[in-house]
Every structure is written in structure tokens, then in C-alpha cells.
Amino acid sequence: MARSRVVDLKIFVAIAVIVVCGFLGKSDGLHRIFEYAERRTPEVSVGLTGAPVMLSHFIELGKPEEAKKAALVTGMEKFFAKASGMPEAPTARVSYSGFITVNKTCDANLFFWFIPAKNSPESAPVTVWLQGGPGASSLFGLFVEHGPWVVDADLNISARDYDWSTANSMLYIDNPVGSGFSYSSDDSCYARSEEDVARDLYSFLTQFFVVFNEFAHQDFYVTGESYAGKYVPAITWKILQANQDQNVHQKINLKGMGIGDGLSDPITMTDYGSYLFEVGMIGYEEKRHFEQVEKNVRQNIEQGNYKIAAELFDELLDGDFNKASYFKNVTGSDYYFNILQFREPKEFSYYVDFINRPEVRQAIHVGNKAFHNGSKVESLLFEDMMKSVKPWFEDILNSGIRVLLFNGQLDIIVAYPLTENFVRSLRWRHAADFKDSPRHQWKIGAVTAGYAQEYENFGLVLVRNAGHMVPYDQPVLGYDLINRFTTGKPFSARLQYLGEN
Ligand SMILES: *[C@@H]1O[C@H](CO)[C@@H](O)[C@H](O)[C@H]1NC(C)=O
Ligand SMILES: *[C@@H]1O[C@H](CO)[C@@H](O)[C@H](O)[C@H]1NC(C)=O
Ligand SMILES: *[C@@H]1O[C@H](CO)[C@@H](O)[C@H](O)[C@H]1NC(C)=O
Ligand SMILES: *[C@@H]1O[C@H](CO)[C@@H](O)[C@H](O)[C@H]1NC(C)=O
């Protein structure tokens, strides 16, 4: 494969291809959709990669302390680039990784990497990160967007300057089963719906807090990006339900959910024509075509024809099935994550080769397990693509926990106006107050980082000069954003978090 391509949000697209091609292998299309072939290290003996660490086994034996000990990641420092730019030896960070079994009958296991906060881990919020796709690994978020380490072209690492695990204990989960290192030997155990996604994540979290019990009383947040606009509300709603259930004794200290450039409600979010026209990427004729197809997409969603809606969308915007979409044909762009860029940055793929180094596999307790490219997850979630999580979203807003939607100004696939359309359509107890509330500048020092509209527990934030992957494009802004969110500081207040780094 000549060029890799990140699978951050390959919503409809990929699936449409697979379904339409019937796996017959129009590989040009697939190459562009899925970045990587399935990777394991078959040429390397298991001795070199170590064995996978399965935490549920210890939990069942009533030995959570042993699970924790087995999950401890040691020796990340030895992967640091030595040659340049590292004035002193990197400080070791404590972290934990391994698998938690979420469905024993299915042998369904979710991989995680937990990185307790550098500052005050005993009181810092615990913040989950879920990548989109569907089918993308959350290790993309860790290594490309906001974890403590950045991978370079030589497959060595260095410390990230604006690291979300500075003041948050970050929990990266490969979700759903079949994404990244997460696996099941049985296809029937892959998620078909957001209910399935939430069920497995909930099983994961209850076990996680048995092992990491000292973190169970910290504030807990769920965050994610892109297709996680579905996952985040799904697990958040599930936790709210369980927390209200008198038969459930183990409560999760849920405080809020945050979503970056998220797809939550396709029917209000399929509206690219006017956006692309107004930023000058298409002309009047093209705008008319977009609007026609989009109307058709919405009608199909209304009629429950989710598959047809997804196929229409593929032909219009992504074009993996036809090798060229209408969007690509008329704009020449091969990248719908930022209106100013036409190609994906090279460094999006470095982390995959890094985590497949045998010594790294050994360090992070994945053994010889495959690192999946997400294609199967996507194809099996095909029916879910065009469905909405809006009713859950509204319940969550009404519950009073904090909700943040943030959006890069330059994104296409989940463009800011699409998120606005969704927000304006929400029915909840403060919908009218929210609409009436003023839009403030969000300032970091003298710099206007973006704009925020906030009312009580709900905030909508535009991040300037960022595309789809906000923390990658604007690390300083992303850092300020997460710390405001998980400490409950409004975006309109002139506070500065950068000094804490
Ligand atoms: C993704 O993985 C599947 C299953 O192993 C494989 O058939 C497919 O070719 C891979 N796709 C790409 C683009 O590497
Ligand atoms: C990167 O890692 C390789 C293999 O461990 C090592 O030989 C090389 O010196 C490292 N590069 C730098 C710049 O430190
Ligand atoms: C395990 O997965 C199967 C197949 O998806 C499902 O029917 C069953 O309810 C799951 N069990 C649990 C405990 O989640
Ligand atoms: C894109 O352009 C090619 C070449 O003109 C054409 O064959 C194809 O039908 C177009 N595809 C779409 C989806 O508009």
C-alpha cells in the first residue's frame, strides 16, 4: 500500500464499499479506506513479544492487585529518541495496559492503556478517550493527538508538550471489539448497534474500577472524537441508567461527556452543500447537486433505509466505492478533515509501526495479538451508520451532567455548521435558554482560541484553525480545552491552564 490513511472517521464510506463490493476486493477503494493491513508479528516468536495480559482472569480469582501488577507498563523510556533535542533523560511515566474480557462466552476482550495523571493522580479526573472510525484504534488519540508520547519517523518516541495526561488520568480504550488490539474470536460478538457498544464498555468499566479501585472516586468523564459522537452518548446514557438502578451497587462517578467533531445525528448533519459553497470549495451548480443528494439521503433515513442512505453518502462525499466521489471530482481534495489540506499528514501512521515493534508489544502486554485495521467493525456496524443517538443525548443533557461539544473550524466531514444544526434541533429543558445565550470569545492569554456558547451544563465550542483532529492541529488549544472541561471552568472566563503544564 503506497500511502496509509488514518481511519479516524470513515463513517459510511468504508462500509458502503464493503457491502457493495461484497468483499470481492476492489482493493483500490479499500486501500484508501483502511490505512493498514491487519498486523501481527508472525515472524517473531511469542517469546519476544511476551504474552497478552488478561486482567479479568485475576479479577475472577479475587486478586485485583495482581491484575494491576501484571498490567504495569515498564520501560517506555528506552524507546525515546536519544540523538537530538532531548536535553535530559525523560521522566518515567507510570501506566498500565492489557485486556479486559467483556464477554466470556464470546472471548470478547477490550484492550486499554491507562495513564494516571502526572499531577496529583490521587485527585485528578479520570477521562476516557474513544476514537471514531468506526473501527479506529484509540492509540491514534494517544500517539497522534494528546497522549504523553509522540512517535517520529524512526519509530522512536519523545514527550508531548501538551499532554492531556498532565492533569487527567487518561484511559484509552480500543472500542468496540475488533478495533485496534481489541478482539473476539467470534464475529457474532462484534457490535451491531450502539447498545452493543455500550454493553461491552460498561462491562469493561465496572471491571476496570475493581482493579483501579483508588481511581473509582475521582470525577469521571467520557470523551471521544468523530464516530465516537455515537459511542460517547451510548456509554454515558448506560452509566446514567445503571447509576439510578438500586440493584447496581457499583456506581461510576460520572460527571460529564465531551465530544470533538462528533457524528451523532446524521439526519440533521448531512448538509455539506452550503458549507462547501460558502468556503469556496464548490460553485452554485455543485451546491445544487449536493443539496439534491442530501435530500435523498435524509428521505432514506426517514424511511429507515439506512444502507441506501450510506451508499448515497459515499458516492457524494468520500468515494471509496467509485474510486472518486463527487466531492473529490469537483474539489480535487483527498482529505475531508481540513479544508486547507488536500492530503493526510505522514505522521498519522507512525504509531502503528511503533506499537508493532516486538519490544513495544511486549511492554504493552499485547503479545502476538493482531492489530486490526477496523474493516470488520465498520462492515458489521453498517446498519448503525445513519442512525441517531439524539434521544440519549437529550436525556443526558436533562440529567444535568456536563456536556461539551467542540468542533474544529476547518473540518469538512463533521463541519461546524453541521454540529450547530444538530444542537439547534435538540429538545431538552434548557434548549431555549441555550439558544438565547450569547456567544463568547474563548481566550488563552491575548489569543482568541475560539468561540463558546454555554448555558448551565451544556457548552458548544468552535476551535479556531483546527480541522477534524482538534488536539493534533491545535495542541495548545486542545490542552486548555480539556482542562477547562474536566475542571468545570467556563470557556468565557479568562483563565489560563497552560502554566500548569
Ligand atoms: C484489513 O484487514 C482485513 C482482514 O485482515 C483484510 O482483509 C484487509 O485487506 C485489510 N485492509 C487493508 C486496506 O489493509
Ligand atoms: C531510534 O531507535 C533505534 C532503534 O532502537 C535506534 O537505533 C536509534 O538510534 C533511535 N534514533 C534516535 C534518533 O534516537
Ligand atoms: C455476549 O455476547 C452474545 C453475542 O453477542 C450476547 O448474546 C450476550 O448477551 C453477551 N453476554 C453478555 C454478558 O454481554
Ligand atoms: C467522477 O468523475 C469521473 C470522471 O469524469 C466519472 O466517471 C465519475 O462518474 C465521477 N464520479 C462521481 C461520483 O461523480
Coordinates of C-alpha atoms and ligand atoms in Angstrom, one line a residue:
M1 CA 0.0 0.0 0.0
A2 CA 1.6 3.2 -1.1
R3 CA 0.1 5.5 1.3
S4 CA -1.5 5.0 4.6
R5 CA -4.6 6.8 5.6
V6 CA -5.9 7.3 9.1
V7 CA -9.2 5.7 9.9
D8 CA -10.4 8.3 12.2
L9 CA -13.8 8.8 10.8
K10 CA -14.6 6.6 7.9
I11 CA -18.2 6.6 8.6
F12 CA -20.4 5.4 5.9
V13 CA -17.9 5.2 3.4
A14 CA -15.9 2.2 4.1
I15 CA -18.9 0.2 4.9
A16 CA -20.6 1.1 1.7
V17 CA -17.7 -0.2 -0.2
I18 CA -17.5 -3.4 1.6
V19 CA -21.2 -4.0 1.4
V20 CA -21.4 -3.1 -2.2
C21 CA -18.3 -4.9 -3.2
G22 CA -19.4 -7.9 -1.2
F23 CA -15.7 -8.3 -0.2
L24 CA -14.9 -9.0 -3.8
G25 CA -11.9 -6.9 -3.4
K26 CA -12.0 -3.6 -5.3
S27 CA -8.8 -3.1 -3.5
D28 CA -8.1 0.4 -4.7
G29 CA -11.1 1.6 -2.8
L30 CA -10.1 -0.4 0.3
H31 CA -6.6 0.9 0.2
R32 CA -7.9 4.4 0.6
I33 CA -10.3 3.5 3.3
F34 CA -8.3 1.4 5.7
E35 CA -4.9 2.5 6.5
Y36 CA -3.3 -0.7 7.3
A37 CA -3.4 -4.4 6.7
E38 CA -4.0 -6.4 9.8
R39 CA -0.8 -6.5 11.6
R40 CA 0.8 -9.0 13.9
T41 CA 4.3 -10.2 14.1
P42 CA 4.1 -13.8 12.9
E43 CA 7.8 -13.9 12.0
V44 CA 8.7 -13.1 15.6
S45 CA 8.4 -15.8 18.3
V46 CA 5.9 -15.3 21.1
G47 CA 8.9 -15.2 23.4
L48 CA 10.0 -11.9 22.0
T49 CA 6.6 -10.2 22.1
G50 CA 5.6 -11.6 25.5
A51 CA 2.2 -12.9 26.3
P52 CA -1.0 -10.8 26.5
V53 CA -2.1 -9.7 29.9
M54 CA -5.7 -10.7 30.6
L55 CA -7.0 -8.8 33.7
S56 CA -10.4 -10.5 34.1
H57 CA -8.7 -13.7 35.0
F58 CA -7.2 -12.1 38.1
I59 CA -10.5 -10.4 38.9
E60 CA -12.3 -13.7 38.9
L61 CA -9.8 -15.1 41.2
G62 CA -10.4 -12.2 43.6
K63 CA -6.9 -10.8 43.0
P64 CA -7.3 -7.3 41.5
E65 CA -3.9 -6.3 42.9
E66 CA -2.2 -8.9 40.8
A67 CA -4.1 -7.7 37.7
K68 CA -2.7 -4.3 38.3
K69 CA 0.8 -5.5 38.8
A70 CA 0.6 -7.6 35.6
A71 CA -0.7 -4.5 33.7
L72 CA 2.1 -2.2 34.7
V73 CA 3.9 -0.9 31.7
T74 CA 7.7 -0.6 32.2
G75 CA 10.5 0.7 30.1
M76 CA 8.8 3.2 27.8
E77 CA 11.8 5.4 28.3
K78 CA 14.0 3.0 26.4
F79 CA 12.1 3.9 23.2
F80 CA 12.9 7.6 23.5
A81 CA 14.9 9.1 20.6
K82 CA 18.4 9.6 22.0
A83 CA 20.0 11.6 19.2
S84 CA 18.6 15.0 19.3
G85 CA 16.6 17.5 21.2
M86 CA 16.4 15.6 24.5
P87 CA 18.4 17.6 27.0
E88 CA 17.9 15.2 29.8
A89 CA 16.7 11.7 30.4
P90 CA 12.9 11.5 30.1
T91 CA 10.9 11.2 33.3
A92 CA 9.3 7.8 33.6
R93 CA 5.6 7.8 33.5
V94 CA 3.5 5.2 35.3
S95 CA 1.0 3.5 33.0
Y96 CA -1.0 0.2 32.7
S97 CA -2.2 -1.8 29.7
G98 CA -3.8 -5.1 28.9
F99 CA -7.1 -6.7 28.1
I100 CA -10.4 -6.9 30.0
T101 CA -12.8 -9.6 29.0
V102 CA -16.2 -8.1 28.3
N103 CA -18.0 -11.3 27.2
K104 CA -16.5 -14.6 28.3
T105 CA -18.7 -16.8 26.2
C106 CA -17.6 -14.8 23.2
D107 CA -14.0 -14.5 24.2
A108 CA -14.5 -10.8 23.6
N109 CA -11.7 -8.6 25.0
L110 CA -11.1 -4.8 25.1
F111 CA -7.6 -3.5 25.1
F112 CA -6.8 -0.4 27.2
W113 CA -3.9 1.8 28.1
F114 CA -4.4 3.7 31.3
I115 CA -2.1 6.7 32.1
P116 CA -2.6 8.2 35.5
A117 CA -2.2 11.9 35.6
K118 CA 1.3 13.3 36.1
N119 CA 0.0 15.9 38.5
S120 CA -2.0 14.8 41.6
P121 CA -3.1 11.4 40.2
E122 CA -4.9 10.8 43.6
S123 CA -7.4 13.5 42.8
A124 CA -7.2 14.2 39.0
P125 CA -10.3 13.3 36.9
V126 CA -10.4 10.0 35.1
T127 CA -11.0 10.7 31.4
V128 CA -11.8 8.1 28.9
W129 CA -10.9 8.6 25.2
L130 CA -12.7 6.8 22.4
Q131 CA -11.6 7.0 18.8
G132 CA -14.1 7.0 16.0
G133 CA -13.9 5.2 12.7
P134 CA -15.9 3.1 13.3
G135 CA -13.1 0.7 13.9
A136 CA -10.2 3.1 14.6
S137 CA -7.8 2.5 17.5
S138 CA -7.8 4.9 20.4
L139 CA -4.0 4.6 20.2
F140 CA -4.3 7.1 17.4
G141 CA -5.6 9.6 20.0
L142 CA -2.8 8.6 22.4
F143 CA 0.1 8.9 20.0
V144 CA -1.1 11.4 17.4
E145 CA -3.4 13.7 19.3
H146 CA -2.9 14.0 23.1
G147 CA -1.1 11.2 25.0
P148 CA 2.2 11.6 26.7
W149 CA 4.3 10.3 23.8
V150 CA 4.8 11.3 20.1
V151 CA 6.2 8.8 17.6
D152 CA 8.7 10.0 15.0
A153 CA 9.6 8.7 11.5
D154 CA 12.4 6.5 13.0
L155 CA 9.7 4.9 15.3
N156 CA 11.2 6.3 18.4
I157 CA 9.2 8.4 20.8
S158 CA 9.5 11.8 22.6
A159 CA 7.5 13.6 25.2
R160 CA 4.5 15.6 24.0
D161 CA 4.4 19.2 25.2
Y162 CA 0.7 19.5 25.6
D163 CA -0.2 16.1 27.1
W164 CA -3.8 15.5 28.3
S165 CA -2.5 13.1 30.9
T166 CA -0.8 16.0 32.7
A167 CA -3.9 16.8 34.7
N168 CA -6.2 14.0 33.7
S169 CA -5.8 10.3 34.2
M170 CA -6.3 9.2 30.6
L171 CA -7.9 5.9 29.8
Y172 CA -7.6 4.9 26.1
I173 CA -9.8 2.0 25.1
D174 CA -9.8 0.2 21.8
N175 CA -13.5 0.1 21.2
P176 CA -15.7 -1.6 20.0
V177 CA -14.4 -5.2 20.0
G178 CA -12.3 -5.7 16.8
S179 CA -10.8 -2.2 16.8
G180 CA -7.0 -1.9 17.3
F181 CA -5.9 -4.7 19.6
S182 CA -9.4 -5.5 20.9
Y183 CA -10.6 -8.8 19.7
S184 CA -13.1 -11.6 19.7
S185 CA -12.6 -15.0 18.1
D186 CA -16.3 -14.9 17.2
D187 CA -17.7 -12.5 14.6
S188 CA -21.2 -12.7 16.1
C189 CA -19.8 -10.9 19.1
Y190 CA -18.8 -7.8 17.2
A191 CA -21.1 -4.8 17.9
R192 CA -24.1 -4.4 15.6
S193 CA -25.6 -1.4 17.4
E194 CA -24.7 1.3 19.9
E195 CA -26.5 -0.8 22.6
D196 CA -23.9 -3.5 22.0
V197 CA -21.1 -0.9 22.2
A198 CA -22.4 0.4 25.5
R199 CA -22.9 -3.0 27.0
D200 CA -19.3 -4.0 26.4
L201 CA -17.9 -0.7 27.5
Y202 CA -19.9 -0.9 30.7
S203 CA -18.7 -4.3 31.4
F204 CA -15.2 -3.0 30.8
L205 CA -15.6 -0.1 33.2
T206 CA -17.0 -2.0 36.1
Q207 CA -14.0 -4.4 36.0
F208 CA -11.6 -1.6 35.4
F209 CA -12.6 0.1 38.6
V210 CA -12.3 -3.1 40.6
V211 CA -8.6 -3.2 39.6
F212 CA -8.0 0.5 39.8
N213 CA -10.2 1.0 42.8
E214 CA -8.3 4.0 44.1
F215 CA -9.5 5.9 40.9
A216 CA -13.1 5.0 41.3
H217 CA -13.9 8.0 43.4
Q218 CA -12.4 10.6 41.2
D219 CA -14.6 12.6 38.8
F220 CA -15.2 10.5 35.7
Y221 CA -15.6 11.8 32.1
V222 CA -16.1 10.2 28.8
T223 CA -14.6 11.8 25.7
G224 CA -14.0 11.0 22.1
E225 CA -14.0 12.1 18.5
S226 CA -15.8 11.7 15.3
Y227 CA -17.8 8.4 15.2
A228 CA -17.4 8.4 19.0
G229 CA -20.2 11.0 18.7
K230 CA -22.3 7.8 18.8
Y231 CA -20.2 5.8 21.3
V232 CA -19.8 8.6 24.0
P233 CA -23.6 9.2 24.4
A234 CA -24.2 5.5 24.3
I235 CA -21.9 4.6 27.2
T236 CA -22.8 7.8 29.1
W237 CA -26.5 7.0 29.0
K238 CA -25.9 3.4 30.0
I239 CA -23.9 4.6 33.1
L240 CA -26.7 7.1 34.0
Q241 CA -29.2 4.3 33.9
A242 CA -27.1 1.9 35.9
N243 CA -26.3 4.6 38.5
Q244 CA -30.1 5.0 39.0
D245 CA -30.6 1.3 39.4
Q246 CA -30.9 0.3 43.0
N247 CA -29.8 -3.2 42.2
V248 CA -26.5 -1.9 40.9
H249 CA -24.1 -1.4 43.8
Q250 CA -21.0 -0.3 41.9
K251 CA -21.6 3.3 40.8
I252 CA -19.5 5.2 38.4
N253 CA -18.7 8.8 39.4
L254 CA -19.9 10.2 36.1
K255 CA -19.6 14.0 35.7
G256 CA -19.8 14.6 32.0
M257 CA -19.1 13.8 28.4
G258 CA -17.1 15.7 25.8
I259 CA -17.2 15.1 22.0
G260 CA -14.9 16.5 19.3
D261 CA -16.2 16.8 15.8
G262 CA -18.7 14.0 16.5
L263 CA -21.3 12.4 14.3
S264 CA -24.4 11.9 16.5
D265 CA -27.4 12.6 14.3
P266 CA -26.9 12.1 10.5
I267 CA -30.3 13.4 9.6
T268 CA -29.6 16.9 10.8
M269 CA -25.9 16.7 10.0
T270 CA -26.0 15.8 6.3
D271 CA -25.7 19.3 5.0
Y272 CA -22.4 19.8 3.2
G273 CA -23.5 21.8 0.1
S274 CA -23.9 25.2 1.6
Y275 CA -20.8 24.8 3.8
L276 CA -18.6 23.9 0.9
F277 CA -20.1 26.6 -1.2
E278 CA -19.5 29.3 1.4
V279 CA -15.9 28.3 2.0
G280 CA -15.4 28.4 -1.8
M281 CA -14.7 24.8 -2.4
I282 CA -17.6 24.3 -4.8
G283 CA -19.8 26.6 -7.0
Y284 CA -23.5 27.0 -7.5
E285 CA -24.0 24.0 -9.8
E286 CA -22.2 21.7 -7.4
K287 CA -24.1 23.1 -4.4
R288 CA -27.3 22.3 -6.1
H289 CA -26.1 18.7 -6.7
F290 CA -25.1 18.3 -3.1
E291 CA -28.4 19.6 -1.9
Q292 CA -30.3 17.2 -4.1
V293 CA -28.4 14.1 -3.0
E294 CA -28.6 15.2 0.7
K295 CA -32.3 15.5 0.4
N296 CA -32.4 12.0 -0.9
V297 CA -30.1 10.8 2.0
R298 CA -32.4 12.4 4.6
Q299 CA -35.5 10.8 2.9
N300 CA -33.9 7.4 3.1
I301 CA -33.0 7.8 6.7
E302 CA -36.6 8.8 7.5
Q303 CA -37.8 5.7 5.7
G304 CA -35.3 3.6 7.6
N305 CA -33.3 2.7 4.5
Y306 CA -30.0 3.2 6.3
K307 CA -28.0 1.2 3.9
I308 CA -29.1 3.2 0.8
A309 CA -28.5 6.4 2.7
A310 CA -25.0 5.4 3.5
E311 CA -24.3 4.4 -0.1
L312 CA -25.6 7.7 -1.4
F313 CA -23.4 9.5 1.0
D314 CA -20.3 7.5 -0.1
E315 CA -20.9 8.5 -3.7
L316 CA -21.3 12.1 -2.8
L317 CA -18.5 12.7 -0.4
D318 CA -16.0 10.0 0.2
G319 CA -16.0 7.9 -2.9
D320 CA -14.1 4.9 -2.0
F321 CA -16.5 2.7 -3.8
N322 CA -16.3 4.6 -7.1
K323 CA -12.6 5.5 -6.6
A324 CA -13.8 9.1 -6.9
S325 CA -16.6 10.8 -5.2
Y326 CA -18.5 13.8 -6.5
F327 CA -16.7 15.8 -3.8
K328 CA -13.2 14.6 -5.0
N329 CA -14.1 15.1 -8.6
V330 CA -15.1 18.7 -8.2
T331 CA -12.6 19.8 -5.5
G332 CA -9.5 17.6 -6.1
S333 CA -9.2 17.0 -2.4
D334 CA -8.3 13.6 -1.0
Y335 CA -8.8 14.7 2.6
Y336 CA -12.0 15.7 4.2
F337 CA -10.6 16.5 7.7
N338 CA -9.4 20.1 6.9
I339 CA -10.5 22.4 4.2
L340 CA -6.9 23.8 3.9
Q341 CA -5.2 20.4 3.3
F342 CA -5.7 18.0 0.4
R343 CA -3.6 15.1 1.7
E344 CA -3.2 13.3 5.0
P345 CA -0.1 14.1 7.1
K346 CA 2.5 11.3 7.0
E347 CA 2.9 11.2 10.8
F348 CA -0.6 9.8 11.2
S349 CA 0.7 6.3 10.5
Y350 CA 3.9 6.2 12.5
Y351 CA 2.4 4.9 15.7
V352 CA 1.1 1.7 14.0
D353 CA 4.6 0.7 13.1
F354 CA 5.8 1.7 16.6
I355 CA 3.3 -0.4 18.5
N356 CA 4.1 -3.4 16.3
R357 CA 7.8 -3.4 17.3
P358 CA 8.2 -6.7 19.2
E359 CA 9.7 -4.9 22.2
V360 CA 6.8 -2.5 22.3
R361 CA 4.3 -5.3 22.0
Q362 CA 6.0 -6.9 25.0
A363 CA 6.0 -3.7 27.0
I364 CA 2.3 -3.0 26.4
H365 CA 1.1 -6.6 27.0
V366 CA -0.5 -7.4 23.7
G367 CA 1.7 -10.4 22.8
N368 CA 1.2 -11.6 19.3
K369 CA -2.4 -10.4 19.0
A370 CA -3.4 -8.8 15.7
F371 CA -3.7 -5.0 15.5
H372 CA -6.9 -4.7 13.4
N373 CA -7.5 -2.1 10.7
G374 CA -11.1 -1.8 11.7
S375 CA -12.7 -3.1 8.4
K376 CA -14.7 -5.8 10.1
V377 CA -16.0 -3.4 12.8
E378 CA -17.1 -1.0 10.2
S379 CA -18.9 -3.5 8.0
L380 CA -20.7 -5.0 10.9
L381 CA -21.8 -1.6 12.2
F382 CA -23.2 -0.7 8.7
E383 CA -26.8 -0.6 9.9
D384 CA -25.8 1.8 12.6
M385 CA -24.1 4.3 10.4
M386 CA -27.0 6.6 9.6
K387 CA -28.9 6.0 12.9
S388 CA -29.1 8.7 15.6
V389 CA -28.3 8.8 19.3
K390 CA -30.3 12.0 19.8
P391 CA -32.8 10.7 22.3
W392 CA -29.9 9.6 24.6
F393 CA -28.2 12.9 24.1
E394 CA -31.3 14.8 25.2
D395 CA -31.7 12.6 28.3
I396 CA -28.0 13.2 29.2
L397 CA -28.5 17.0 28.9
N398 CA -31.6 16.8 31.0
S399 CA -29.7 14.8 33.7
G400 CA -27.6 17.8 34.4
I401 CA -24.2 16.3 33.9
R402 CA -21.8 18.4 31.9
V403 CA -21.8 18.1 28.1
L404 CA -19.3 19.7 25.8
L405 CA -19.3 19.6 22.0
F406 CA -16.2 21.1 20.4
N407 CA -15.5 21.4 16.7
G408 CA -12.6 22.4 14.6
Q409 CA -13.4 25.4 12.4
L410 CA -11.8 23.8 9.3
D411 CA -13.3 20.3 9.4
I412 CA -15.4 19.0 6.5
I413 CA -16.7 15.6 7.4
V414 CA -18.2 16.9 10.6
A415 CA -18.2 20.6 9.8
Y416 CA -19.0 23.1 12.5
P417 CA -22.4 24.2 10.9
L418 CA -23.5 20.5 10.9
T419 CA -22.9 20.3 14.7
E420 CA -24.8 23.6 15.0
N421 CA -27.7 22.1 13.1
F422 CA -27.8 19.2 15.5
V423 CA -27.5 21.4 18.6
R424 CA -30.4 23.6 17.3
S425 CA -32.6 20.5 16.9
L426 CA -32.1 19.2 20.4
R427 CA -35.1 19.3 22.7
W428 CA -34.2 19.5 26.4
R429 CA -35.1 21.5 29.4
H430 CA -32.8 24.4 28.6
A431 CA -33.0 24.4 24.8
A432 CA -34.5 27.9 24.6
D433 CA -32.1 29.3 27.2
F434 CA -29.2 27.8 25.3
K435 CA -30.3 29.4 22.0
D436 CA -30.6 32.7 23.7
S437 CA -27.3 32.6 25.4
P438 CA -24.5 34.8 23.9
R439 CA -21.5 33.5 22.1
H440 CA -18.3 34.5 23.9
Q441 CA -14.7 34.6 22.9
W442 CA -12.7 31.9 24.4
K443 CA -9.3 33.5 25.2
I444 CA -6.0 32.0 26.1
G445 CA -4.0 35.0 27.3
A446 CA -4.3 37.5 24.5
V447 CA -5.2 34.9 21.8
T448 CA -8.7 34.2 20.8
A449 CA -8.7 30.4 20.7
G450 CA -12.3 30.1 19.6
Y451 CA -15.9 30.9 20.5
A452 CA -18.1 29.3 23.1
Q453 CA -21.9 29.2 23.7
E454 CA -22.7 27.9 27.2
Y455 CA -25.7 27.5 29.3
E456 CA -25.7 25.6 32.6
N457 CA -24.4 22.1 31.9
F458 CA -24.1 22.4 28.1
G459 CA -21.3 24.1 26.0
L460 CA -20.7 24.3 22.3
V461 CA -17.2 25.4 21.3
L462 CA -15.6 26.3 18.0
V463 CA -11.8 25.8 17.9
R464 CA -10.1 28.2 15.5
N465 CA -7.6 27.0 12.9
A466 CA -8.3 23.3 13.6
G467 CA -9.7 20.6 11.4
H468 CA -11.2 17.3 12.4
M469 CA -8.5 16.2 14.8
V470 CA -8.6 19.3 17.1
P471 CA -5.8 18.4 19.5
Y472 CA -3.4 17.4 16.7
D473 CA -4.0 20.6 14.8
Q474 CA -4.0 22.9 17.8
P475 CA -2.3 21.2 20.8
V476 CA -2.2 24.3 23.0
L477 CA -5.9 24.9 22.5
G478 CA -6.8 21.3 22.9
Y479 CA -4.9 21.2 26.2
D480 CA -6.7 24.3 27.5
L481 CA -10.0 22.9 26.3
I482 CA -9.7 19.5 28.1
N483 CA -8.6 21.1 31.4
R484 CA -11.4 23.6 31.4
F485 CA -13.9 20.9 30.6
T486 CA -12.8 18.4 33.3
T487 CA -12.4 21.1 36.0
G488 CA -15.7 22.8 35.1
K489 CA -14.4 26.2 34.2
P490 CA -16.4 28.1 31.6
F491 CA -14.8 29.0 28.3
S492 CA -15.8 32.6 28.5
A493 CA -13.8 33.1 31.8
R494 CA -10.3 34.4 31.3
L495 CA -8.3 31.6 32.9
Q496 CA -5.2 30.1 31.8
Y497 CA -4.2 26.4 32.1
L498 CA -1.0 26.5 30.1
G499 CA 1.1 27.4 33.1
E500 CA 0.2 24.1 34.7
N501 CA 2.0 22.0 32.1
Ligands
LIG1 C1 -7.9 -5.0 6.7 O1 -7.9 -6.3 7.3 C2 -8.7 -7.3 6.6 C3 -8.8 -8.5 7.5 O2 -7.5 -9.0 7.8 C4 -8.0 -7.5 5.3 O3 -8.7 -8.5 4.6 C5 -8.0 -6.2 4.5 O4 -7.3 -6.4 3.3 C6 -7.3 -5.1 5.3 N1 -7.5 -3.9 4.6 C7 -6.4 -3.1 4.3 C8 -6.7 -1.9 3.5 O5 -5.3 -3.4 4.6
LIG2 C1 15.7 5.1 17.2 O1 15.6 3.8 17.6 C2 16.6 3.0 17.0 C3 16.3 1.5 17.4 O2 16.1 1.4 18.8 C4 18.0 3.4 17.4 O3 18.9 2.6 16.8 C5 18.1 4.9 17.0 O4 19.4 5.4 17.5 C6 17.0 5.7 17.5 N1 17.1 7.0 17.0 C7 17.3 8.1 17.7 C8 17.3 9.4 16.9 O5 17.4 8.1 18.9
LIG3 C1 -22.3 -12.0 24.9 O1 -22.4 -11.9 23.5 C2 -23.5 -12.5 23.0 C3 -23.5 -12.4 21.5 O2 -23.4 -11.1 21.1 C4 -24.8 -11.9 23.6 O3 -25.9 -12.6 23.1 C5 -24.7 -12.0 25.1 O4 -25.8 -11.3 25.6 C6 -23.5 -11.4 25.6 N1 -23.4 -11.6 27.0 C7 -23.1 -10.6 27.8 C8 -23.0 -10.9 29.3 O5 -22.8 -9.4 27.4
LIG4 C1 -16.1 11.4 -11.1 O1 -15.6 11.7 -12.4 C2 -15.4 10.6 -13.2 C3 -14.6 11.0 -14.4 O2 -15.2 12.1 -15.0 C4 -16.7 10.0 -13.5 O3 -16.6 8.9 -14.3 C5 -17.4 9.6 -12.2 O4 -18.7 9.2 -12.5 C6 -17.5 10.7 -11.3 N1 -17.9 10.2 -10.0 C7 -18.9 10.8 -9.3 C8 -19.3 10.1 -8.1 O5 -19.3 11.9 -9.6

